[in-house]
Each structure stands twice: as C-alpha cells, then as structure tokens.
PDB file of C-alpha atoms in Angstrom:
ATOM      1  CA  MET A   6     -18.322 -27.874  43.616  1.00  0.00           C
ATOM      2  CA  ASN A   7     -19.563 -28.283  39.847  1.00  0.00           C
ATOM      3  CA  ALA A   8     -19.447 -30.982  37.668  1.00  0.00           C
ATOM      4  CA  GLY A   9     -15.550 -32.079  36.920  1.00  0.00           C
ATOM      5  CA  LEU A  10     -15.201 -30.818  33.431  1.00  0.00           C
ATOM      6  CA  SER A  11     -14.434 -35.313  32.416  1.00  0.00           C
ATOM      7  CA  GLU A  12     -18.330 -35.358  32.883  1.00  0.00           C
ATOM      8  CA  TYR A  13     -19.360 -32.299  30.414  1.00  0.00           C
ATOM      9  CA  LEU A  14     -17.111 -33.651  27.748  1.00  0.00           C
ATOM     10  CA  VAL A  15     -18.704 -37.426  28.291  1.00  0.00           C
ATOM     11  CA  LEU A  16     -21.550 -35.764  28.159  1.00  0.00           C
ATOM     12  CA  SER A  17     -20.889 -33.857  25.728  1.00  0.00           C
ATOM     13  CA  GLY A  18     -19.787 -37.200  23.077  1.00  0.00           C
ATOM     14  CA  LEU A  19     -22.287 -39.631  24.376  1.00  0.00           C
ATOM     15  CA  LEU A  20     -24.488 -37.191  22.511  1.00  0.00           C
ATOM     16  CA  PHE A  21     -22.537 -36.644  19.222  1.00  0.00           C
ATOM     17  CA  ALA A  22     -22.536 -40.981  19.597  1.00  0.00           C
ATOM     18  CA  LEU A  23     -26.353 -40.274  19.138  1.00  0.00           C
ATOM     19  CA  GLY A  24     -26.971 -37.996  17.648  1.00  0.00           C
ATOM     20  CA  PHE A  25     -23.961 -39.755  14.716  1.00  0.00           C
ATOM     21  CA  PHE A  26     -26.249 -43.069  15.619  1.00  0.00           C
ATOM     22  CA  GLY A  27     -29.030 -40.919  15.090  1.00  0.00           C
ATOM     23  CA  VAL A  28     -27.811 -39.787  10.831  1.00  0.00           C
ATOM     24  CA  LEU A  29     -27.125 -44.078  10.325  1.00  0.00           C
ATOM     25  CA  LEU A  30     -30.327 -45.085  11.695  1.00  0.00           C
ATOM     26  CA  ARG A  31     -33.200 -43.510  10.378  1.00  0.00           C
ATOM     27  CA  LYS A  32     -34.848 -43.551   6.193  1.00  0.00           C
ATOM     28  CA  ASN A  33     -36.216 -39.532   6.704  1.00  0.00           C
ATOM     29  CA  THR A  34     -34.686 -37.059   5.541  1.00  0.00           C
ATOM     30  CA  LEU A  35     -36.027 -34.131   8.090  1.00  0.00           C
ATOM     31  CA  VAL A  36     -34.910 -36.121  11.415  1.00  0.00           C
ATOM     32  CA  ILE A  37     -31.721 -37.451  10.016  1.00  0.00           C
ATOM     33  CA  TYR A  38     -31.410 -33.496   9.699  1.00  0.00           C
ATOM     34  CA  MET A  39     -32.216 -32.706  13.492  1.00  0.00           C
ATOM     35  CA  CYS A  40     -29.522 -35.363  14.121  1.00  0.00           C
ATOM     36  CA  LEU A  41     -27.280 -33.527  12.709  1.00  0.00           C
ATOM     37  CA  GLU A  42     -28.740 -29.972  15.089  1.00  0.00           C
ATOM     38  CA  LEU A  43     -27.698 -32.695  17.844  1.00  0.00           C
ATOM     39  CA  MET A  44     -23.953 -33.860  16.683  1.00  0.00           C
ATOM     40  CA  LEU A  45     -23.952 -29.555  15.995  1.00  0.00           C
ATOM     41  CA  VAL A  46     -25.114 -29.269  19.539  1.00  0.00           C
ATOM     42  CA  ALA A  47     -23.192 -31.705  21.022  1.00  0.00           C
ATOM     43  CA  SER A  48     -20.208 -30.009  19.970  1.00  0.00           C
ATOM     44  CA  THR A  49     -20.880 -26.599  20.743  1.00  0.00           C
ATOM     45  CA  LEU A  50     -20.927 -27.989  24.206  1.00  0.00           C
ATOM     46  CA  ALA A  51     -18.332 -29.371  23.946  1.00  0.00           C
ATOM     47  CA  LEU A  52     -16.137 -26.301  23.616  1.00  0.00           C
ATOM     48  CA  VAL A  53     -18.584 -24.783  26.246  1.00  0.00           C
ATOM     49  CA  ALA A  54     -17.326 -26.404  28.293  1.00  0.00           C
ATOM     50  CA  PHE A  55     -13.600 -26.219  28.075  1.00  0.00           C
ATOM     51  CA  SER A  56     -13.725 -22.746  27.228  1.00  0.00           C
ATOM     52  CA  ARG A  57     -15.788 -22.205  31.429  1.00  0.00           C
ATOM     53  CA  PHE A  58     -12.393 -24.962  32.483  1.00  0.00           C
ATOM     54  CA  ASN A  59     -10.422 -22.984  31.009  1.00  0.00           C
ATOM     55  CA  GLY A  60     -11.053 -18.898  31.819  1.00  0.00           C
ATOM     56  CA  ALA A  61     -10.986 -18.222  28.151  1.00  0.00           C
ATOM     57  CA  LEU A  62     -13.719 -16.313  26.373  1.00  0.00           C
ATOM     58  CA  ASP A  63     -12.831 -17.418  23.213  1.00  0.00           C
ATOM     59  CA  GLY A  64     -15.145 -20.866  22.821  1.00  0.00           C
ATOM     60  CA  HIS A  65     -18.509 -19.005  23.849  1.00  0.00           C
ATOM     61  CA  ILE A  66     -17.798 -16.626  20.755  1.00  0.00           C
ATOM     62  CA  PHE A  67     -17.111 -19.755  18.277  1.00  0.00           C
ATOM     63  CA  VAL A  68     -20.274 -21.350  19.504  1.00  0.00           C
ATOM     64  CA  PHE A  69     -21.664 -17.704  18.863  1.00  0.00           C
ATOM     65  CA  PHE A  70     -20.672 -18.580  15.455  1.00  0.00           C
ATOM     66  CA  ILE A  71     -21.728 -22.259  14.932  1.00  0.00           C
ATOM     67  CA  LEU A  72     -24.922 -21.306  16.718  1.00  0.00           C
ATOM     68  CA  THR A  73     -24.820 -18.911  12.793  1.00  0.00           C
ATOM     69  CA  VAL A  74     -23.644 -21.197  10.814  1.00  0.00           C
ATOM     70  CA  ALA A  75     -26.575 -23.568  11.904  1.00  0.00           C
ATOM     71  CA  ALA A  76     -28.745 -21.199  11.528  1.00  0.00           C
ATOM     72  CA  ALA A  77     -27.669 -20.237   7.998  1.00  0.00           C
ATOM     73  CA  GLU A  78     -27.405 -24.299   7.506  1.00  0.00           C
ATOM     74  CA  VAL A  79     -31.048 -25.480   8.856  1.00  0.00           C
ATOM     75  CA  ALA A  80     -32.199 -22.817   6.401  1.00  0.00           C
ATOM     76  CA  VAL A  81     -30.356 -24.026   3.684  1.00  0.00           C
ATOM     77  CA  GLY A  82     -31.183 -27.401   3.864  1.00  0.00           C
ATOM     78  CA  LEU A  83     -34.939 -27.369   4.493  1.00  0.00           C
ATOM     79  CA  ALA A  84     -35.032 -25.276   0.979  1.00  0.00           C
ATOM     80  CA  ILE A  85     -33.904 -27.921  -0.466  1.00  0.00           C
ATOM     81  CA  ILE A  86     -35.111 -30.877   1.202  1.00  0.00           C
ATOM     82  CA  VAL A  87     -38.564 -29.026   0.375  1.00  0.00           C
ATOM     83  CA  ALA A  88     -37.447 -28.446  -3.178  1.00  0.00           C
ATOM     84  CA  LEU A  89     -36.618 -32.353  -3.481  1.00  0.00           C
ATOM     85  CA  PHE A  90     -39.818 -33.565  -2.298  1.00  0.00           C
ATOM     86  CA  ARG A  91     -41.309 -31.159  -4.962  1.00  0.00           C
ATOM     87  CA  LYS A  92     -39.854 -32.898  -7.312  1.00  0.00           C
ATOM     88  CA  ARG A  93     -39.800 -36.865  -5.858  1.00  0.00           C
ATOM     89  CA  GLN A  94     -42.525 -36.749  -3.954  1.00  0.00           C
ATOM     90  CA  THR A  95     -40.237 -37.923  -0.967  1.00  0.00           C
ATOM     91  CA  VAL A  96     -38.010 -37.699   1.342  1.00  0.00           C
ATOM     92  CA  GLN A  97     -37.467 -40.932   2.104  1.00  0.00           C
ATOM     93  CA  VAL A  98     -32.515 -41.544   1.645  1.00  0.00           C
ATOM     94  CA  ASP A  99     -33.379 -45.299   0.074  1.00  0.00           C
ATOM     95  CA  GLU A 100     -36.302 -43.624  -1.789  1.00  0.00           C
ATOM     96  CA  LEU A 101     -33.780 -40.966  -4.073  1.00  0.00           C
ATOM     97  CA  ASN A 102     -31.497 -43.364  -5.628  1.00  0.00           C
ATOM     98  CA  SER A 103     -31.387 -41.522  -9.336  1.00  0.00           C
ATOM     99  CA  LEU A 104     -27.462 -41.424  -8.870  1.00  0.00           C
ATOM    100  CA  LYS A 105     -27.594 -45.846  -8.968  1.00  0.00           C
ATOM    101  CA  SER A 106     -27.158 -46.761 -12.946  1.00  0.00           C
TER     102      SER A 106
ATOM    103  CA  MET B   5     -26.562 -28.973  44.404  1.00  0.00           C
ATOM    104  CA  PRO B   6     -25.067 -27.658  41.092  1.00  0.00           C
ATOM    105  CA  HIS B   7     -23.743 -31.372  40.630  1.00  0.00           C
ATOM    106  CA  VAL B   8     -27.226 -32.559  40.417  1.00  0.00           C
ATOM    107  CA  LEU B   9     -28.525 -30.167  38.116  1.00  0.00           C
ATOM    108  CA  PHE B  10     -25.765 -31.579  36.477  1.00  0.00           C
ATOM    109  CA  TYR B  11     -27.537 -34.883  36.311  1.00  0.00           C
ATOM    110  CA  PHE B  12     -30.699 -34.609  36.274  1.00  0.00           C
ATOM    111  CA  PHE B  13     -30.022 -31.821  32.188  1.00  0.00           C
ATOM    112  CA  ALA B  14     -27.425 -34.947  31.915  1.00  0.00           C
ATOM    113  CA  PHE B  15     -29.969 -37.098  32.005  1.00  0.00           C
ATOM    114  CA  PHE B  16     -33.497 -34.915  30.274  1.00  0.00           C
ATOM    115  CA  THR B  17     -30.644 -34.744  27.611  1.00  0.00           C
ATOM    116  CA  VAL B  18     -29.955 -37.591  26.684  1.00  0.00           C
ATOM    117  CA  ILE B  19     -32.954 -39.220  27.741  1.00  0.00           C
ATOM    118  CA  THR B  20     -34.916 -37.200  24.590  1.00  0.00           C
ATOM    119  CA  ALA B  21     -32.003 -37.763  22.472  1.00  0.00           C
ATOM    120  CA  VAL B  22     -32.339 -40.805  22.925  1.00  0.00           C
ATOM    121  CA  GLY B  23     -36.325 -40.149  22.044  1.00  0.00           C
ATOM    122  CA  VAL B  24     -35.206 -37.569  18.439  1.00  0.00           C
ATOM    123  CA  ILE B  25     -33.716 -40.956  17.530  1.00  0.00           C
ATOM    124  CA  VAL B  26     -36.164 -43.736  17.722  1.00  0.00           C
ATOM    125  CA  ASN B  27     -39.525 -42.302  17.723  1.00  0.00           C
ATOM    126  CA  LYS B  28     -41.347 -43.047  14.320  1.00  0.00           C
ATOM    127  CA  ASN B  29     -43.429 -40.129  13.414  1.00  0.00           C
ATOM    128  CA  ALA B  30     -41.254 -36.310  12.963  1.00  0.00           C
ATOM    129  CA  VAL B  31     -43.193 -34.233  14.492  1.00  0.00           C
ATOM    130  CA  ASN B  32     -41.675 -36.094  17.713  1.00  0.00           C
ATOM    131  CA  ALA B  33     -39.406 -36.398  16.867  1.00  0.00           C
ATOM    132  CA  ALA B  34     -38.971 -32.938  16.587  1.00  0.00           C
ATOM    133  CA  LEU B  35     -40.403 -32.953  19.252  1.00  0.00           C
ATOM    134  CA  CYS B  36     -37.654 -34.259  21.578  1.00  0.00           C
ATOM    135  CA  LEU B  37     -35.086 -32.622  19.365  1.00  0.00           C
ATOM    136  CA  LEU B  38     -37.179 -29.348  21.247  1.00  0.00           C
ATOM    137  CA  LEU B  39     -36.717 -30.706  24.488  1.00  0.00           C
ATOM    138  CA  SER B  40     -32.937 -31.877  24.215  1.00  0.00           C
ATOM    139  CA  LEU B  41     -31.750 -28.584  23.482  1.00  0.00           C
ATOM    140  CA  VAL B  42     -33.808 -26.674  26.474  1.00  0.00           C
ATOM    141  CA  GLY B  43     -31.745 -29.863  28.751  1.00  0.00           C
ATOM    142  CA  VAL B  44     -28.396 -28.515  26.475  1.00  0.00           C
ATOM    143  CA  ALA B  45     -29.092 -24.992  27.510  1.00  0.00           C
ATOM    144  CA  GLY B  46     -29.459 -25.509  31.294  1.00  0.00           C
ATOM    145  CA  LEU B  47     -26.133 -27.071  31.197  1.00  0.00           C
ATOM    146  CA  PHE B  48     -24.657 -24.056  28.914  1.00  0.00           C
ATOM    147  CA  ALA B  49     -25.774 -21.831  32.339  1.00  0.00           C
ATOM    148  CA  LEU B  50     -24.556 -24.247  34.735  1.00  0.00           C
ATOM    149  CA  LEU B  51     -21.127 -23.649  32.365  1.00  0.00           C
ATOM    150  CA  ASP B  52     -22.288 -19.583  33.882  1.00  0.00           C
ATOM    151  CA  ALA B  53     -23.265 -18.891  29.920  1.00  0.00           C
ATOM    152  CA  TYR B  54     -26.203 -17.568  29.987  1.00  0.00           C
ATOM    153  CA  LEU B  55     -26.142 -15.816  27.234  1.00  0.00           C
ATOM    154  CA  LEU B  56     -25.107 -18.761  24.993  1.00  0.00           C
ATOM    155  CA  ALA B  57     -28.233 -20.534  27.293  1.00  0.00           C
ATOM    156  CA  ALA B  58     -30.649 -17.786  26.247  1.00  0.00           C
ATOM    157  CA  LEU B  59     -29.389 -17.755  22.446  1.00  0.00           C
ATOM    158  CA  LEU B  60     -29.353 -21.797  22.012  1.00  0.00           C
ATOM    159  CA  VAL B  61     -33.194 -21.695  23.443  1.00  0.00           C
ATOM    160  CA  LEU B  62     -34.334 -18.284  20.960  1.00  0.00           C
ATOM    161  CA  VAL B  63     -32.169 -19.805  17.764  1.00  0.00           C
ATOM    162  CA  TYR B  64     -32.445 -23.410  18.726  1.00  0.00           C
ATOM    163  CA  ALA B  65     -35.982 -23.730  20.099  1.00  0.00           C
ATOM    164  CA  GLY B  66     -37.370 -21.014  18.763  1.00  0.00           C
ATOM    165  CA  ALA B  67     -36.159 -21.036  14.904  1.00  0.00           C
ATOM    166  CA  VAL B  68     -34.813 -24.175  13.875  1.00  0.00           C
ATOM    167  CA  VAL B  69     -37.753 -26.485  15.456  1.00  0.00           C
ATOM    168  CA  ALA B  70     -40.654 -24.282  14.670  1.00  0.00           C
ATOM    169  CA  LEU B  71     -38.629 -24.787  10.946  1.00  0.00           C
ATOM    170  CA  PHE B  72     -38.753 -28.438  11.223  1.00  0.00           C
ATOM    171  CA  LEU B  73     -42.137 -28.465  12.757  1.00  0.00           C
ATOM    172  CA  PHE B  74     -43.034 -26.215   9.617  1.00  0.00           C
ATOM    173  CA  ILE B  75     -41.947 -28.699   6.977  1.00  0.00           C
ATOM    174  CA  VAL B  76     -43.153 -31.925   8.597  1.00  0.00           C
ATOM    175  CA  MET B  77     -46.575 -29.942   8.192  1.00  0.00           C
ATOM    176  CA  LEU B  78     -46.130 -28.566   5.230  1.00  0.00           C
ATOM    177  CA  LEU B  79     -44.740 -32.057   3.223  1.00  0.00           C
ATOM    178  CA  ASP B  80     -46.611 -35.243   4.625  1.00  0.00           C
ATOM    179  CA  VAL B  81     -43.328 -37.009   5.355  1.00  0.00           C
ATOM    180  CA  GLN B  82     -44.320 -39.583   7.197  1.00  0.00           C
ATOM    181  CA  GLY B  83     -43.724 -42.636   4.936  1.00  0.00           C
ATOM    182  CA  GLY B  84     -46.067 -44.274   5.280  1.00  0.00           C
ATOM    183  CA  VAL B  85     -46.958 -47.478   7.020  1.00  0.00           C
ATOM    184  CA  ARG B  86     -42.636 -48.792   5.784  1.00  0.00           C
ATOM    185  CA  LYS B  87     -41.273 -49.348   9.037  1.00  0.00           C
ATOM    186  CA  PRO B  88     -38.294 -47.012   9.726  1.00  0.00           C
ATOM    187  CA  PHE B  89     -34.875 -48.190   9.530  1.00  0.00           C
ATOM    188  CA  LYS B  90     -33.722 -52.271   8.246  1.00  0.00           C
ATOM    189  CA  PRO B  91     -32.448 -54.436  10.414  1.00  0.00           C
ATOM    190  CA  MET B  92     -28.935 -54.753   8.767  1.00  0.00           C
ATOM    191  CA  THR B  93     -28.181 -50.786   9.151  1.00  0.00           C
ATOM    192  CA  ALA B  94     -29.126 -50.664  12.770  1.00  0.00           C
ATOM    193  CA  ILE B  95     -26.983 -53.362  13.279  1.00  0.00           C
ATOM    194  CA  ALA B  96     -24.089 -51.640  10.953  1.00  0.00           C
ATOM    195  CA  SER B  97     -24.791 -48.478  12.887  1.00  0.00           C
ATOM    196  CA  ALA B  98     -24.641 -49.621  15.936  1.00  0.00           C
ATOM    197  CA  ILE B  99     -21.539 -50.568  15.373  1.00  0.00           C
ATOM    198  CA  GLY B 100     -20.736 -47.274  13.998  1.00  0.00           C
ATOM    199  CA  LEU B 101     -22.153 -45.549  17.735  1.00  0.00           C
ATOM    200  CA  ALA B 102     -20.127 -48.241  19.479  1.00  0.00           C
ATOM    201  CA  LEU B 103     -16.222 -47.494  17.761  1.00  0.00           C
ATOM    202  CA  LEU B 104     -17.818 -43.818  18.718  1.00  0.00           C
ATOM    203  CA  LEU B 105     -17.873 -44.281  22.493  1.00  0.00           C
ATOM    204  CA  THR B 106     -13.993 -47.175  22.674  1.00  0.00           C
ATOM    205  CA  GLY B 107     -12.924 -43.240  21.750  1.00  0.00           C
ATOM    206  CA  LEU B 108     -14.358 -41.303  23.205  1.00  0.00           C
ATOM    207  CA  ALA B 109     -14.165 -44.394  26.453  1.00  0.00           C
ATOM    208  CA  THR B 110     -10.375 -43.947  25.734  1.00  0.00           C
ATOM    209  CA  LEU B 111      -9.840 -40.463  25.504  1.00  0.00           C
ATOM    210  CA  VAL B 112     -11.340 -40.124  28.871  1.00  0.00           C
ATOM    211  CA  ASN B 113      -9.160 -42.592  30.309  1.00  0.00           C
ATOM    212  CA  ARG B 114      -6.226 -41.873  29.045  1.00  0.00           C
ATOM    213  CA  THR B 115      -6.237 -37.611  29.800  1.00  0.00           C
ATOM    214  CA  GLN B 116      -6.727 -36.427  33.422  1.00  0.00           C
ATOM    215  CA  PHE B 117      -9.339 -34.239  33.117  1.00  0.00           C
ATOM    216  CA  ALA B 118     -10.353 -34.743  36.427  1.00  0.00           C
ATOM    217  CA  ALA B 119      -6.724 -32.171  37.383  1.00  0.00           C
ATOM    218  CA  VAL B 120      -8.346 -29.528  35.650  1.00  0.00           C
ATOM    219  CA  ALA B 121     -10.384 -27.105  38.016  1.00  0.00           C
ATOM    220  CA  VAL B 122     -11.899 -23.942  37.553  1.00  0.00           C
ATOM    221  CA  PRO B 123      -9.752 -20.881  38.074  1.00  0.00           C
ATOM    222  CA  THR B 124     -11.553 -19.270  40.417  1.00  0.00           C
ATOM    223  CA  ALA B 125     -10.465 -15.716  41.078  1.00  0.00           C
ATOM    224  CA  VAL B 126     -11.739 -14.635  44.424  1.00  0.00           C
ATOM    225  CA  GLY B 127     -15.377 -11.990  44.050  1.00  0.00           C
ATOM    226  CA  GLN B 128     -14.591 -11.910  39.829  1.00  0.00           C
ATOM    227  CA  ALA B 129     -17.832 -13.323  37.630  1.00  0.00           C
ATOM    228  CA  PRO B 130     -16.859 -16.329  36.641  1.00  0.00           C
ATOM    229  CA  VAL B 131     -16.176 -16.031  32.521  1.00  0.00           C
ATOM    230  CA  GLY B 132     -18.852 -15.590  30.663  1.00  0.00           C
ATOM    231  CA  ALA B 133     -21.307 -14.411  33.213  1.00  0.00           C
ATOM    232  CA  VAL B 134     -20.355 -10.915  32.589  1.00  0.00           C
ATOM    233  CA  LEU B 135     -21.697  -9.596  28.816  1.00  0.00           C
ATOM    234  CA  LYS B 136     -19.169  -6.774  28.186  1.00  0.00           C
ATOM    235  CA  ARG B 137     -16.580  -9.131  27.291  1.00  0.00           C
ATOM    236  CA  TYR B 138     -18.442 -10.856  24.951  1.00  0.00           C
ATOM    237  CA  ALA B 139     -18.619  -7.495  22.816  1.00  0.00           C
ATOM    238  CA  GLU B 140     -15.478  -6.599  23.665  1.00  0.00           C
ATOM    239  CA  MET B 141     -14.715 -10.216  22.394  1.00  0.00           C
ATOM    240  CA  LEU B 142     -16.624  -9.722  18.937  1.00  0.00           C
ATOM    241  CA  PHE B 143     -15.980  -6.124  17.981  1.00  0.00           C
ATOM    242  CA  THR B 144     -11.742  -6.623  18.395  1.00  0.00           C
ATOM    243  CA  THR B 145     -10.161 -10.140  17.438  1.00  0.00           C
ATOM    244  CA  TYR B 146     -13.273 -11.080  16.205  1.00  0.00           C
ATOM    245  CA  LEU B 147     -14.304  -8.385  13.968  1.00  0.00           C
ATOM    246  CA  LEU B 148     -13.119 -10.473  10.765  1.00  0.00           C
ATOM    247  CA  PRO B 149     -15.151 -13.595  11.766  1.00  0.00           C
ATOM    248  CA  VAL B 150     -18.547 -11.182  12.929  1.00  0.00           C
ATOM    249  CA  GLN B 151     -18.529  -9.352   9.608  1.00  0.00           C
ATOM    250  CA  VAL B 152     -17.711 -13.162   7.061  1.00  0.00           C
ATOM    251  CA  VAL B 153     -21.114 -14.455   9.023  1.00  0.00           C
ATOM    252  CA  GLY B 154     -22.389 -11.280   8.345  1.00  0.00           C
ATOM    253  CA  PHE B 155     -21.766 -12.317   5.134  1.00  0.00           C
ATOM    254  CA  LEU B 156     -22.690 -15.260   4.864  1.00  0.00           C
ATOM    255  CA  LEU B 157     -26.427 -14.521   6.028  1.00  0.00           C
ATOM    256  CA  LEU B 158     -26.629 -12.955   3.256  1.00  0.00           C
ATOM    257  CA  ILE B 159     -25.695 -15.944   0.810  1.00  0.00           C
ATOM    258  CA  SER B 160     -27.864 -18.217   2.865  1.00  0.00           C
ATOM    259  CA  MET B 161     -31.469 -15.529   2.127  1.00  0.00           C
ATOM    260  CA  LEU B 162     -30.506 -15.499  -1.308  1.00  0.00           C
ATOM    261  CA  GLY B 163     -30.083 -19.312  -1.217  1.00  0.00           C
ATOM    262  CA  VAL B 164     -33.103 -19.941  -0.157  1.00  0.00           C
ATOM    263  CA  ILE B 165     -34.999 -17.553  -2.274  1.00  0.00           C
ATOM    264  CA  VAL B 166     -33.391 -19.067  -5.214  1.00  0.00           C
ATOM    265  CA  LEU B 167     -33.925 -22.806  -4.300  1.00  0.00           C
ATOM    266  CA  SER B 168     -37.963 -22.214  -3.766  1.00  0.00           C
ATOM    267  CA  ARG B 169     -39.050 -20.638  -5.999  1.00  0.00           C
ATOM    268  CA  LYS B 170     -40.024 -22.828  -8.990  1.00  0.00           C
ATOM    269  CA  HIS B 171     -37.677 -23.069 -12.137  1.00  0.00           C
ATOM    270  CA  PRO B 172     -39.469 -21.535 -15.183  1.00  0.00           C
ATOM    271  CA  VAL B 173     -37.725 -24.047 -17.113  1.00  0.00           C
ATOM    272  CA  GLU B 174     -38.634 -27.025 -15.999  1.00  0.00           C
ATOM    273  CA  GLU B 175     -42.392 -25.805 -16.695  1.00  0.00           C
ATOM    274  CA  GLU B 176     -42.407 -25.034 -19.902  1.00  0.00           C
ATOM    275  CA  THR B 177     -40.824 -28.457 -20.950  1.00  0.00           C
ATOM    276  CA  LYS B 178     -43.823 -30.338 -17.909  1.00  0.00           C
TER     277      LYS B 178
END
C-alpha cells in the first residue's frame, strides 16, 4: 500500500509554498532563481502524482516538457544574471533600483 | 514499506528545501537544492515514474545545479557581510506563505482525494514504468510539442550566445 494522492498533493503544495517563501524572502538573485526551480519541481511532483493515480501518461509527458523548458530557462536566466553582474557589479535585488526615479 | 519511504523522502525534501531558503551562503543553498531534487527524484521513483526520476537527477542535479555552482564561483555573489533579509520582508513573506498554506489546507479539506485509489490492473505494469508508452505518446499525440520544444532549445541557445557576448557599442562608449 503506497501513500495516497492527498499526501503527495500536500507535499507538492508545501514545497511550492516554501519556494514562494524563498522568492519573497531572499535578496540574492541566484538564490531567488533556485527557489523558482524549487517551485517548478513542486508542480511537476503534483503532475506525476495525478498521472499515477489516474492511470494516464499525459502528466508524465508534461513533466518532460517542463524539464526541457526549465533547462532552457535556467540557461537564459543565468546568462542574464551574468550580464547584469558585468554591468552593475552586484546581484542583490535591493541594489538593482535603476527604474526608481 | 513504501509508506516509510514516502515519509522519509518527504521529510528529506522539505528539510533540504528549507535549507535552500535559510542558507546565507549561495554555494550551500545550491547544494541543498541538489539534495532536495534527489528527494523529489526518489518520490518520482515511488510513483513508478522511473524514467522521470532518472531525467530529474540528470537534468536538474547534473546540469542545472552545476550551472548554478559555476555562476556562484564565477561571480562573487555572497553580498558581503549584510544580512540576507530584512525583518520587514520576513514578515511579509511569512504572510504570503501562510496564505498559500491556508489555500492548500482548504483544498485538501474540501476534496475527497483519499477516495482516489490507484487503478491497478492485475498482471499489468503501472503506467509510467514502460518506456515504450512514452515513445508512443511522444511521437504520436505530442509530436508537435516535441518539435516546438526542440525549437525553443535552439532559440534559448542562440539567446544565451547573444546575451553573453560583449557588445562592441558599449565598449566604444566606455
């Protein structure tokens, strides 16, 4: 007997909430990015759990695509962070306030 | 036995996720993220998604976290001696966390997810454990998304190349 669907969903929601908390809390752009990845992985966990308990494979395929898009997103995002660091010499969000007049 | 494994992986994942958030050092946060992803891969294996577990470890733990560690190493992003967060931000984000958790609790209370049982056909492998089904779905129903995602990878590669090269115009103005 395995754990039920609700356990997996609670865990997924908890991970998502923790990632959200980290995004709001932290000032370092890189750590914020890591927390975003955590939120993505939490959503994939929910997809896989639903897929398993419904006996359909579509959730798994979606997780495939999410993994691919996440990899592309990380590459582009980190390139942007490196470009930002080159220009401003910092990645702390409270110092990136050029839009403030 | 799977029950014990589920709770083990669940606690492991949640504790290391907390580690990602509270660690002052970005390298430690990245390593905590790695452990958390390994925990999620274990949960995928418990859900009979063996291929996805392997892919998660390969793509996320292998590529993404390594990329993060490289960037942390290349840039000095520790932020000096300043505190990682202000108390006001902590209060605001705690309220956000509480709101999300309340929504989660409501969702779990109102729906009968417990009534959903695993559809187990006798003598048949669970869905997700057979590689052939993945191939069939990917190359029939989801053929167009596969090509779109391939194009997305190409575009992102070009984007990274463009972003990471130094602009000659900027050099002149300096």
